[in-house]
Amino acid sequence: FNCLDDDEELNYSLKKFHNLNLEKENIKQIKQNLFCFSSCESNDRTIFNHFMWEVYSDKGRGCAIEYKLTKNNPYKFLHGVVKYGENQFDEINTTLELSEKFSQLNNGFYVQDLPRVLLNILIFHKSKSYEIEDEVRLVYNQKGVSVKNNINPHIYSDLYKNQKVRRFLKLYLKGKHPFLPNKELKEDQVLDIFPQVEIKRIILGTHINSDDLIDLINLLREVQSENNYTFEIWKMNLEKQIYKIG
C-alpha cells in the first residue's frame, strides 16, 4: 500500500489548476501523504487481458490474485473506479467554473487550496492511455500530517529502487489482523480504520514451467493449511482457458 511515488500520478488531473502555479515540492508533499492500493475489476475482460499478463505478471510467469475487502466501506479509505480521459472531468470543470465566478464576484478572492480540497476526486483520474487497466483503487489520505513529523504509527518506511526511501501503509490479510481481537474495540470499529483483504482465488499464469508449477501448488496448499485459508487455485493454459486445480 505505497505512497504515490510515480511521477505521472496526479499530474494529469492537477494540470487543471495550472493558474495556481503549484510548485513541484508542494505536489510531492501531497503525493507522499496519499497511499494507494491498485488492482482491477475481476471479469473476463481483465482475466483474459494479454496486456495485463505481459506487463504486470512477468509475461505470464506470475499470477493474478482475486480478492475482496472484508469491509467494503471503511470510513478512513476511499474505494472507487478510475476514470480515464478528458471527457471524465465534467464535475471538476464545473467546480472550476463556479470557483472562477465566485472569484469575479468577490474582488478576486480565490481558494488557493482548491487542489487539496478536491484531492479525493482528482486521484481517481488518469489519462486515456491507461484505460486498458480497468483500475480500481483503495486510497488512504493522510490529511494534515507532515511527512517529516509523521505521527501515524501504521505508516512505515523502507528502501525502494535506486536507493530511494518509500513510505507505505500496511494492509492486512483476513486472519492476520494484529488489532483483532481487541477487548476495547468492536470488530466493526477496527475494520472501519483497517480493512482486511480476503483472497478468493489465485490464477497461475500460462508460462510457469511444469517443475515450478508443482512446487508452487504445494506451497500454496501449505499456506492454505497453516492459515486456514479457503482460496481457490486456478491455472491458465496456453489456449487462454482457465481451470480449477483440485
Coordinates of N, CA and C in Angstrom, one line a residue:
F1 N 0.9 -1.2 0.0 CA 0.0 0.0 0.0 C 0.9 1.2 0.0
N2 N 1.4 1.6 -1.2 CA 2.5 2.6 -1.3 C 2.0 4.0 -1.4
C3 N 2.8 4.9 -1.0 CA 2.5 6.3 -1.3 C 2.7 6.5 -2.8
L4 N 2.2 7.6 -3.3 CA 2.2 7.9 -4.8 C 3.6 8.4 -5.2
D5 N 4.5 7.4 -5.6 CA 5.9 7.8 -5.9 C 6.1 7.9 -7.5
D6 N 5.0 7.6 -8.2 CA 5.1 7.6 -9.7 C 5.0 9.1 -10.1
D7 N 5.9 9.5 -11.0 CA 6.0 10.9 -11.4 C 4.7 11.3 -12.1
E8 N 4.0 10.4 -12.8 CA 2.8 10.7 -13.6 C 1.6 10.8 -12.7
E9 N 1.6 10.2 -11.5 CA 0.4 10.2 -10.7 C 0.0 11.6 -10.3
L10 N -1.2 11.9 -10.4 CA -1.9 13.2 -10.0 C -1.6 14.3 -11.0
N11 N -0.4 14.3 -11.7 CA 0.0 15.4 -12.6 C -1.1 15.6 -13.7
Y12 N -1.7 14.5 -14.1 CA -2.7 14.5 -15.2 C -3.9 15.4 -14.7
S13 N -4.4 15.1 -13.5 CA -5.6 15.9 -13.1 C -5.2 17.3 -12.5
L14 N -4.0 17.4 -11.9 CA -3.6 18.7 -11.3 C -3.3 19.7 -12.4
K15 N -3.1 19.3 -13.7 CA -2.9 20.3 -14.7 C -4.1 21.2 -14.9
K16 N -5.2 20.8 -14.4 CA -6.4 21.6 -14.5 C -6.2 22.9 -13.6
F17 N -5.2 22.9 -12.7 CA -5.0 24.0 -11.8 C -3.7 24.8 -12.2
H18 N -3.5 24.9 -13.5 CA -2.2 25.5 -13.9 C -2.1 26.9 -13.5
N19 N -3.3 27.6 -13.3 CA -3.2 29.0 -12.9 C -2.8 29.2 -11.5
L20 N -2.7 28.1 -10.7 CA -2.3 28.3 -9.3 C -0.8 28.1 -9.1
N21 N -0.1 27.8 -10.2 CA 1.3 27.7 -10.2 C 1.8 26.8 -9.0
L22 N 1.3 25.6 -9.0 CA 1.7 24.6 -7.9 C 3.2 24.3 -8.1
E23 N 3.9 24.4 -7.0 CA 5.3 24.1 -7.1 C 5.5 22.5 -7.0
K24 N 6.6 22.0 -7.6 CA 6.9 20.6 -7.6 C 7.0 20.1 -6.1
E25 N 7.6 20.8 -5.2 CA 7.7 20.4 -3.9 C 6.3 20.2 -3.2
N26 N 5.4 21.1 -3.5 CA 4.0 21.0 -3.0 C 3.3 19.8 -3.5
I27 N 3.5 19.5 -4.7 CA 2.9 18.3 -5.3 C 3.5 17.0 -4.7
K28 N 4.8 17.0 -4.5 CA 5.5 15.9 -3.9 C 5.0 15.7 -2.5
Q29 N 4.8 16.8 -1.8 CA 4.3 16.7 -0.4 C 2.9 16.1 -0.4
I30 N 2.1 16.5 -1.3 CA 0.7 16.0 -1.4 C 0.7 14.5 -1.6
K31 N 1.6 14.1 -2.6 CA 1.6 12.7 -3.0 C 2.2 11.7 -1.9
Q32 N 3.1 12.3 -1.1 CA 3.7 11.4 -0.1 C 2.7 11.2 1.1
N33 N 1.6 11.9 1.1 CA 0.6 11.7 2.1 C -0.6 10.9 1.6
L34 N -0.5 10.4 0.3 CA -1.5 9.6 -0.3 C -1.0 8.2 -0.5
F35 N -1.8 7.2 -0.1 CA -1.4 5.8 -0.2 C -2.4 5.1 -1.0
C36 N -2.0 4.3 -2.0 CA -2.9 3.7 -3.0 C -2.6 2.3 -3.1
F37 N -3.6 1.5 -3.1 CA -3.6 0.0 -3.4 C -4.3 -0.2 -4.7
S38 N -3.6 -0.5 -5.8 CA -4.2 -0.6 -7.1 C -4.5 -2.0 -7.5
S39 N -5.6 -2.2 -8.1 CA -6.0 -3.5 -8.6 C -6.9 -3.2 -9.8
C40 N -7.6 -4.2 -10.3 CA -8.5 -4.0 -11.4 C -9.8 -4.8 -11.1
E41 N -10.8 -4.5 -11.9 CA -12.1 -5.3 -11.7 C -11.8 -6.7 -12.2
S42 N -12.5 -7.6 -11.5 CA -12.4 -9.1 -11.8 C -13.5 -9.4 -12.7
N43 N -13.2 -9.6 -14.0 CA -14.2 -10.0 -15.0 C -13.4 -10.7 -16.2
D44 N -14.1 -11.2 -17.1 CA -13.5 -11.9 -18.3 C -12.5 -10.9 -19.0
R45 N -12.9 -9.7 -19.1 CA -12.1 -8.7 -19.9 C -10.7 -8.6 -19.2
T46 N -10.6 -8.5 -17.9 CA -9.3 -8.4 -17.3 C -8.6 -9.7 -17.1
I47 N -9.3 -10.8 -16.8 CA -8.7 -12.0 -16.5 C -8.0 -12.5 -17.8
F48 N -8.6 -12.3 -19.0 CA -8.0 -12.8 -20.2 C -7.3 -11.7 -21.0
N49 N -6.9 -10.6 -20.3 CA -6.3 -9.4 -21.0 C -4.8 -9.7 -21.1
H50 N -4.4 -9.9 -22.4 CA -3.0 -10.3 -22.7 C -2.0 -9.2 -22.2
F51 N -2.4 -7.9 -22.3 CA -1.6 -6.8 -21.9 C -1.3 -6.9 -20.4
M52 N -2.3 -7.2 -19.6 CA -2.1 -7.2 -18.2 C -1.2 -8.3 -17.8
W53 N -1.3 -9.5 -18.4 CA -0.4 -10.6 -18.0 C 1.0 -10.3 -18.5
E54 N 1.2 -9.6 -19.6 CA 2.5 -9.3 -20.1 C 3.2 -8.3 -19.2
V55 N 2.5 -7.2 -18.9 CA 3.1 -6.1 -18.2 C 3.2 -6.3 -16.7
Y56 N 2.1 -6.8 -16.1 CA 2.0 -6.9 -14.6 C 2.2 -8.3 -14.1
S57 N 2.4 -9.3 -14.9 CA 2.6 -10.6 -14.4 C 3.8 -11.4 -15.0
D58 N 4.8 -10.6 -15.3 CA 6.1 -11.2 -15.8 C 5.9 -12.1 -17.0
K59 N 5.1 -11.5 -18.0 CA 4.9 -12.2 -19.2 C 4.3 -13.6 -19.0
G60 N 3.4 -13.7 -18.1 CA 2.7 -15.0 -17.8 C 3.3 -15.9 -16.9
R61 N 4.5 -15.5 -16.3 CA 5.2 -16.3 -15.3 C 4.7 -16.0 -13.9
G62 N 3.8 -15.1 -13.7 CA 3.3 -14.7 -12.4 C 1.9 -15.2 -12.2
C63 N 1.1 -14.5 -11.5 CA -0.3 -14.9 -11.2 C -1.2 -13.7 -11.0
A64 N -2.5 -14.0 -11.0 CA -3.5 -13.0 -10.7 C -4.1 -13.4 -9.4
I65 N -4.2 -12.4 -8.5 CA -4.8 -12.7 -7.2 C -6.2 -12.0 -7.1
E66 N -7.2 -12.7 -6.9 CA -8.6 -12.2 -6.8 C -8.9 -12.1 -5.4
Y67 N -9.4 -10.9 -4.9 CA -9.7 -10.7 -3.5 C -10.9 -9.9 -3.3
K68 N -11.4 -9.8 -2.1 CA -12.4 -8.9 -1.7 C -12.0 -8.3 -0.4
L69 N -12.6 -7.1 -0.1 CA -12.4 -6.5 1.2 C -13.4 -7.0 2.2
T70 N -13.0 -7.3 3.4 CA -13.9 -7.8 4.4 C -14.9 -6.7 4.9
K71 N -14.6 -5.4 4.6 CA -15.5 -4.3 4.9 C -15.4 -3.4 3.7
N72 N -16.5 -3.3 2.9 CA -16.5 -2.6 1.7 C -16.4 -1.1 1.8
N73 N -16.7 -0.5 3.0 CA -16.7 1.0 3.1 C -16.1 1.5 4.3
P74 N -14.8 1.2 4.6 CA -14.2 1.7 5.8 C -14.0 3.2 5.7
Y75 N -14.4 3.9 6.8 CA -14.5 5.3 6.6 C -13.3 6.1 6.4
K76 N -12.1 5.6 6.7 CA -10.9 6.3 6.5 C -10.3 6.0 5.1
F77 N -11.0 5.2 4.3 CA -10.4 4.9 3.0 C -11.4 5.3 1.9
L78 N -10.9 5.5 0.7 CA -11.7 5.7 -0.5 C -11.6 4.5 -1.4
H79 N -12.7 4.0 -1.9 CA -12.6 2.8 -2.8 C -13.5 3.1 -4.0
G80 N -12.8 3.2 -5.2 CA -13.6 3.5 -6.4 C -12.9 3.2 -7.6
V81 N -13.6 3.4 -8.7 CA -13.1 3.0 -10.1 C -12.5 4.3 -10.7
V82 N -11.3 4.1 -11.3 CA -10.6 5.2 -12.0 C -11.3 5.6 -13.3
K83 N -11.4 6.9 -13.5 CA -12.0 7.4 -14.8 C -10.8 7.8 -15.7
Y84 N -11.0 7.6 -17.0 CA -9.9 7.8 -17.9 C -10.3 8.9 -19.0
G85 N -9.4 9.8 -19.2 CA -9.6 10.8 -20.3 C -10.3 12.1 -19.9
E86 N -10.1 13.1 -20.8 CA -10.6 14.4 -20.6 C -12.1 14.5 -20.5
N87 N -12.8 13.6 -21.2 CA -14.3 13.7 -21.1 C -14.9 13.2 -19.8
Q88 N -14.0 12.8 -18.8 CA -14.5 12.4 -17.5 C -14.3 13.5 -16.4
F89 N -13.9 14.7 -16.9 CA -13.6 15.8 -16.0 C -14.8 16.8 -15.8
D90 N -16.0 16.4 -16.1 CA -17.2 17.3 -16.1 C -17.4 17.9 -14.7
E91 N -17.3 17.1 -13.7 CA -17.5 17.6 -12.3 C -16.4 18.6 -11.9
I92 N -15.2 18.2 -12.3 CA -14.0 19.1 -12.0 C -14.2 20.4 -12.7
N93 N -14.5 20.4 -14.0 CA -14.6 21.6 -14.8 C -15.7 22.5 -14.3
T94 N -16.9 21.9 -13.9 CA -18.0 22.7 -13.3 C -17.5 23.4 -12.0
T95 N -16.8 22.6 -11.2 CA -16.3 23.2 -9.9 C -15.3 24.4 -10.2
L96 N -14.5 24.2 -11.2 CA -13.5 25.3 -11.5 C -14.3 26.5 -12.1
E97 N -15.3 26.3 -12.9 CA -16.1 27.4 -13.4 C -16.8 28.2 -12.3
L98 N -17.4 27.4 -11.3 CA -18.0 28.1 -10.2 C -17.0 28.8 -9.3
S99 N -15.8 28.3 -9.2 CA -14.8 28.9 -8.4 C -14.4 30.2 -9.1
E100 N -14.3 30.2 -10.4 CA -13.9 31.4 -11.2 C -15.0 32.5 -11.0
K101 N -16.3 32.1 -11.1 CA -17.4 33.1 -11.0 C -17.4 33.7 -9.6
F102 N -17.1 32.8 -8.6 CA -17.0 33.3 -7.2 C -15.9 34.3 -7.0
S103 N -14.8 34.1 -7.7 CA -13.7 35.0 -7.6 C -14.0 36.3 -8.2
Q104 N -14.7 36.3 -9.3 CA -15.1 37.5 -10.0 C -16.1 38.4 -9.2
L105 N -16.9 37.7 -8.4 CA -17.9 38.4 -7.6 C -17.4 38.8 -6.3
N106 N -16.2 38.4 -5.9 CA -15.6 38.7 -4.6 C -14.2 39.3 -4.7
N107 N -14.1 40.3 -5.5 CA -12.8 41.0 -5.7 C -11.6 40.2 -5.9
G108 N -11.7 39.1 -6.6 CA -10.6 38.3 -7.0 C -10.2 37.3 -6.0
F109 N -11.0 37.1 -4.9 CA -10.7 36.1 -3.9 C -10.7 34.7 -4.5
Y110 N -9.7 33.9 -4.3 CA -9.6 32.6 -4.9 C -9.2 31.6 -3.9
V111 N -9.8 30.4 -3.9 CA -9.4 29.3 -3.0 C -8.1 28.7 -3.4
Q112 N -7.0 29.2 -2.8 CA -5.7 28.7 -3.2 C -5.5 27.2 -3.0
D113 N -6.2 26.7 -2.0 CA -6.0 25.3 -1.6 C -7.0 24.4 -2.3
L114 N -7.6 24.8 -3.4 CA -8.6 24.1 -4.1 C -8.2 22.7 -4.5
P115 N -6.9 22.5 -5.0 CA -6.5 21.1 -5.3 C -6.6 20.2 -4.2
R116 N -6.2 20.6 -3.0 CA -6.2 19.7 -1.8 C -7.7 19.4 -1.4
V117 N -8.6 20.4 -1.6 CA -10.0 20.2 -1.3 C -10.6 19.1 -2.2
L118 N -10.1 19.1 -3.5 CA -10.7 18.2 -4.5 C -9.8 16.9 -4.6
L119 N -8.8 16.7 -3.8 CA -7.9 15.7 -3.9 C -8.5 14.3 -4.0
N120 N -9.5 14.1 -3.2 CA -10.2 12.7 -3.2 C -10.9 12.4 -4.5
I121 N -11.1 13.4 -5.3 CA -11.7 13.2 -6.6 C -10.6 13.1 -7.7
L122 N -9.6 14.0 -7.6 CA -8.5 14.0 -8.6 C -7.7 12.7 -8.6
I123 N -7.6 12.0 -7.5 CA -6.8 10.8 -7.5 C -7.4 9.7 -8.3
F124 N -8.7 9.8 -8.7 CA -9.3 8.8 -9.4 C -9.4 9.1 -10.9
H125 N -8.5 10.0 -11.4 CA -8.5 10.4 -12.8 C -7.1 10.1 -13.4
K126 N -7.1 9.4 -14.6 CA -5.9 9.1 -15.3 C -6.1 9.4 -16.8
S127 N -5.0 9.4 -17.5 CA -5.1 9.7 -18.9 C -5.7 8.5 -19.7
K128 N -6.2 8.7 -20.9 CA -6.9 7.7 -21.7 C -6.0 6.5 -22.0
S129 N -4.7 6.8 -22.0 CA -3.7 5.8 -22.4 C -3.7 4.6 -21.4
Y130 N -4.2 4.8 -20.2 CA -4.2 3.7 -19.2 C -5.5 3.0 -19.1
E131 N -6.4 3.3 -20.0 CA -7.8 2.8 -19.9 C -7.8 1.3 -19.9
I132 N -6.9 0.6 -20.6 CA -6.9 -0.9 -20.7 C -6.8 -1.5 -19.3
E133 N -6.3 -0.8 -18.3 CA -6.1 -1.4 -17.0 C -7.3 -1.6 -16.2
D134 N -8.4 -0.9 -16.5 CA -9.7 -1.0 -15.7 C -9.4 -0.9 -14.2
E135 N -8.7 0.1 -13.8 CA -8.2 0.1 -12.4 C -9.2 0.5 -11.4
V136 N -9.1 -0.2 -10.3 CA -9.9 0.1 -9.1 C -8.9 0.4 -8.0
R137 N -9.2 1.5 -7.2 CA -8.2 2.0 -6.2 C -8.8 2.0 -4.8
L138 N -8.0 1.6 -3.9 CA -8.3 1.8 -2.5 C -7.3 2.8 -2.0
V139 N -7.8 4.0 -1.5 CA -6.9 5.1 -1.3 C -7.0 5.5 0.2
Y140 N -5.9 5.8 0.8 CA -5.8 6.4 2.1 C -5.2 7.8 2.1
N141 N -5.9 8.8 2.5 CA -5.4 10.1 2.5 C -5.0 10.6 3.9
Q142 N -3.7 10.7 4.1 CA -3.2 11.1 5.5 C -3.3 12.6 5.6
K143 N -4.5 13.1 5.9 CA -4.7 14.5 5.9 C -4.0 15.2 7.1
G144 N -3.4 16.3 6.8 CA -2.9 17.1 7.9 C -1.7 16.6 8.7
V145 N -1.0 15.6 8.1 CA 0.1 15.0 8.9 C 1.4 15.3 8.0
S146 N 2.3 15.9 8.6 CA 3.6 16.2 7.9 C 4.4 14.9 7.7
V147 N 5.0 14.8 6.5 CA 5.9 13.7 6.3 C 7.1 13.7 7.2
K148 N 7.6 14.9 7.5 CA 8.8 15.0 8.4 C 8.4 14.7 9.8
N149 N 7.2 15.0 10.2 CA 6.8 14.8 11.6 C 5.6 13.7 11.6
N150 N 5.9 12.6 11.0 CA 4.9 11.6 10.9 C 4.4 11.0 12.2
I151 N 3.1 11.2 12.5 CA 2.6 10.7 13.8 C 1.7 9.5 13.6
N152 N 1.6 8.9 12.4 CA 0.8 7.8 12.2 C 1.7 6.5 12.4
P153 N 1.4 5.7 13.5 CA 2.3 4.6 13.8 C 2.1 3.4 12.8
H154 N 1.1 3.5 11.9 CA 0.9 2.4 11.0 C 1.4 2.7 9.6
I155 N 2.2 3.7 9.4 CA 2.9 4.0 8.2 C 4.4 3.8 8.4
Y156 N 4.9 3.0 7.5 CA 6.3 2.5 7.6 C 7.2 3.1 6.4
S157 N 8.5 3.0 6.6 CA 9.4 3.4 5.5 C 10.3 2.2 5.2
D158 N 10.7 2.1 3.9 CA 11.6 1.0 3.5 C 12.4 1.5 2.3
L159 N 13.5 0.8 2.0 CA 14.2 1.1 0.8 C 13.5 0.7 -0.4
Y160 N 13.6 1.5 -1.5 CA 13.0 1.2 -2.7 C 14.1 1.2 -3.8
K161 N 13.7 1.1 -5.1 CA 14.6 1.0 -6.1 C 15.4 2.4 -6.2
N162 N 16.6 2.3 -6.7 CA 17.5 3.4 -6.8 C 17.8 4.1 -5.5
Q163 N 17.9 3.3 -4.4 CA 18.2 3.7 -3.1 C 17.3 4.8 -2.5
K164 N 16.1 4.8 -3.0 CA 15.1 5.8 -2.5 C 14.3 5.2 -1.3
V165 N 13.9 6.1 -0.5 CA 13.0 5.6 0.7 C 11.6 5.8 0.3
R166 N 10.8 4.7 0.5 CA 9.4 4.7 0.1 C 8.6 4.5 1.4
R167 N 7.5 5.2 1.5 CA 6.6 5.1 2.7 C 5.5 4.2 2.2
F168 N 5.0 3.4 3.2 CA 3.9 2.5 2.8 C 3.0 2.3 4.1
L169 N 1.8 1.9 3.8 CA 0.8 1.6 4.8 C 0.5 0.1 4.7
K170 N 0.4 -0.5 5.9 CA 0.1 -2.0 5.9 C -1.3 -2.2 5.6
L171 N -1.6 -3.2 4.8 CA -2.9 -3.7 4.6 C -2.9 -5.2 5.0
Y172 N -3.9 -5.6 5.8 CA -3.8 -6.9 6.5 C -4.7 -7.9 5.8
L173 N -4.2 -9.2 5.7 CA -4.9 -10.3 5.3 C -5.9 -10.7 6.4
K174 N -7.0 -11.3 5.9 CA -8.0 -11.8 6.9 C -7.4 -12.9 7.7
G175 N -7.6 -12.8 9.0 CA -7.0 -13.7 10.0 C -5.6 -13.3 10.4
K176 N -5.0 -12.3 9.8 CA -3.6 -11.8 10.2 C -3.7 -10.4 10.8
H177 N -4.8 -10.0 11.2 CA -5.0 -8.6 11.7 C -4.5 -8.5 13.1
P178 N -3.5 -7.6 13.3 CA -2.9 -7.5 14.7 C -3.8 -6.8 15.7
F179 N -4.9 -6.1 15.2 CA -5.8 -5.4 16.1 C -7.1 -6.1 16.4
L180 N -7.1 -7.4 15.9 CA -8.3 -8.2 16.2 C -7.8 -9.5 16.8
P181 N -8.4 -10.1 17.9 CA -9.5 -9.4 18.6 C -9.0 -8.3 19.5
N182 N -9.8 -7.4 19.8 CA -9.5 -6.2 20.7 C -10.6 -6.1 21.7
K183 N -10.2 -6.2 22.9 CA -11.2 -6.2 24.0 C -11.9 -4.8 24.1
E184 N -11.2 -3.7 23.7 CA -11.7 -2.4 23.9 C -12.5 -1.9 22.7
L185 N -12.3 -2.5 21.5 CA -13.0 -2.1 20.3 C -13.8 -3.2 19.7
K186 N -14.9 -2.9 19.1 CA -15.7 -3.9 18.4 C -15.0 -4.1 17.1
E187 N -15.3 -5.3 16.5 CA -14.7 -5.6 15.2 C -15.0 -4.6 14.1
D188 N -16.2 -4.1 14.0 CA -16.6 -3.1 13.0 C -15.8 -1.8 13.2
Q189 N -15.5 -1.5 14.4 CA -14.8 -0.3 14.7 C -13.3 -0.4 14.2
V190 N -12.7 -1.5 14.4 CA -11.4 -1.8 13.9 C -11.3 -1.8 12.4
L191 N -12.3 -2.5 11.8 CA -12.3 -2.6 10.3 C -12.7 -1.3 9.6
D192 N -13.3 -0.4 10.4 CA -13.6 1.0 9.8 C -12.2 1.7 9.5
I193 N -11.2 1.4 10.3 CA -9.9 2.0 10.1 C -9.0 1.2 9.4
F194 N -9.0 -0.1 9.6 CA -8.0 -1.1 9.0 C -8.8 -2.2 8.3
P195 N -9.2 -2.0 7.1 CA -9.9 -3.1 6.4 C -9.0 -4.3 6.1
Q196 N -9.6 -5.5 6.0 CA -8.8 -6.7 5.7 C -9.0 -7.1 4.3
V197 N -8.1 -7.8 3.7 CA -8.2 -8.4 2.4 C -8.4 -9.9 2.5
E198 N -9.4 -10.4 1.9 CA -9.6 -11.9 1.8 C -9.3 -12.4 0.4
I199 N -8.3 -13.2 0.3 CA -8.0 -13.8 -1.0 C -9.1 -14.9 -1.4
K200 N -9.7 -14.7 -2.6 CA -10.7 -15.6 -3.0 C -10.1 -16.6 -4.0
R201 N -9.2 -16.2 -4.9 CA -8.7 -17.1 -5.9 C -7.4 -16.6 -6.4
I202 N -6.5 -17.6 -6.7 CA -5.2 -17.3 -7.3 C -5.2 -18.0 -8.7
I203 N -4.9 -17.2 -9.7 CA -4.9 -17.8 -11.1 C -3.4 -17.8 -11.5
L204 N -2.8 -18.9 -11.7 CA -1.4 -19.0 -12.1 C -1.3 -18.8 -13.6
G205 N -0.2 -18.1 -14.1 CA -0.1 -17.8 -15.5 C 0.3 -18.9 -16.4
T206 N 0.3 -18.6 -17.7 CA 0.5 -19.6 -18.7 C 1.9 -20.1 -18.8
H207 N 2.9 -19.3 -18.4 CA 4.3 -19.6 -18.7 C 5.1 -20.0 -17.5
I208 N 4.4 -20.6 -16.5 CA 5.1 -21.2 -15.4 C 5.5 -22.6 -15.8
N209 N 6.8 -23.0 -15.7 CA 7.1 -24.3 -16.2 C 6.6 -25.4 -15.3
S210 N 6.6 -26.6 -15.8 CA 5.9 -27.7 -15.0 C 6.6 -28.0 -13.7
D211 N 7.9 -28.0 -13.6 CA 8.6 -28.2 -12.3 C 8.2 -27.2 -11.3
D212 N 8.3 -25.9 -11.7 CA 8.0 -24.8 -10.8 C 6.5 -24.8 -10.4
L213 N 5.7 -25.3 -11.3 CA 4.2 -25.3 -11.1 C 3.9 -26.3 -9.9
I214 N 4.5 -27.4 -9.9 CA 4.3 -28.4 -8.8 C 4.7 -27.8 -7.5
D215 N 5.9 -27.2 -7.5 CA 6.4 -26.6 -6.2 C 5.5 -25.5 -5.7
L216 N 5.0 -24.7 -6.7 CA 4.2 -23.6 -6.3 C 2.8 -24.0 -5.8
I217 N 2.2 -25.0 -6.4 CA 0.9 -25.5 -5.9 C 1.1 -26.1 -4.5
N218 N 2.2 -26.9 -4.3 CA 2.4 -27.4 -3.0 C 2.6 -26.4 -1.9
L219 N 3.3 -25.3 -2.3 CA 3.5 -24.2 -1.4 C 2.2 -23.5 -1.0
L220 N 1.3 -23.3 -2.0 CA 0.0 -22.6 -1.8 C -0.9 -23.5 -0.9
R221 N -0.8 -24.8 -1.1 CA -1.6 -25.7 -0.3 C -1.1 -25.7 1.2
E222 N 0.2 -25.5 1.4 CA 0.7 -25.4 2.7 C 0.2 -24.1 3.4
V223 N 0.2 -23.1 2.6 CA -0.2 -21.8 3.1 C -1.7 -21.9 3.5
Q224 N -2.5 -22.6 2.7 CA -3.9 -22.8 3.0 C -4.1 -23.5 4.3
S225 N -3.3 -24.6 4.4 CA -3.5 -25.5 5.6 C -3.0 -24.8 6.9
E226 N -1.9 -24.1 6.8 CA -1.3 -23.4 8.0 C -2.2 -22.2 8.5
N227 N -2.9 -21.6 7.5 CA -3.6 -20.4 7.9 C -5.1 -20.5 7.8
N228 N -5.5 -21.7 7.5 CA -7.0 -21.9 7.4 C -7.6 -21.1 6.3
Y229 N -6.9 -20.9 5.2 CA -7.4 -20.1 4.1 C -8.2 -21.0 3.2
T230 N -9.2 -20.4 2.5 CA -10.0 -21.2 1.6 C -10.0 -20.7 0.2
F231 N -8.9 -20.0 -0.2 CA -8.9 -19.5 -1.6 C -8.7 -20.7 -2.6
E232 N -9.2 -20.5 -3.8 CA -9.1 -21.5 -4.8 C -7.8 -21.3 -5.7
I233 N -7.3 -22.4 -6.2 CA -6.1 -22.3 -7.1 C -6.6 -22.7 -8.5
W234 N -6.3 -21.7 -9.4 CA -6.7 -22.0 -10.8 C -5.4 -21.8 -11.7
K235 N -5.5 -22.3 -12.9 CA -4.4 -22.2 -13.9 C -4.9 -21.8 -15.2
M236 N -4.1 -20.9 -15.9 CA -4.4 -20.5 -17.3 C -3.5 -21.3 -18.2
N237 N -4.1 -21.9 -19.2 CA -3.3 -22.7 -20.2 C -2.9 -21.8 -21.4
L238 N -2.2 -22.4 -22.3 CA -1.7 -21.7 -23.5 C -2.8 -21.3 -24.4
E239 N -4.0 -21.9 -24.3 CA -5.2 -21.6 -25.1 C -6.0 -20.5 -24.4
K240 N -5.4 -19.9 -23.4 CA -6.1 -18.8 -22.6 C -7.4 -19.3 -22.0
Q241 N -7.4 -20.5 -21.6 CA -8.5 -21.0 -20.8 C -8.1 -21.2 -19.4
I242 N -9.0 -21.0 -18.4 CA -8.6 -21.2 -17.0 C -9.4 -22.4 -16.5
Y243 N -8.7 -23.2 -15.6 CA -9.3 -24.3 -15.0 C -8.9 -24.4 -13.5
K244 N -9.8 -25.0 -12.7 CA -9.5 -25.1 -11.3 C -8.7 -26.3 -11.0
I245 N -7.7 -26.1 -10.2 CA -6.8 -27.2 -9.7 C -7.4 -27.8 -8.5
G246 N -7.7 -29.1 -8.5 CA -8.4 -29.8 -7.4 C -7.7 -29.7 -6.1

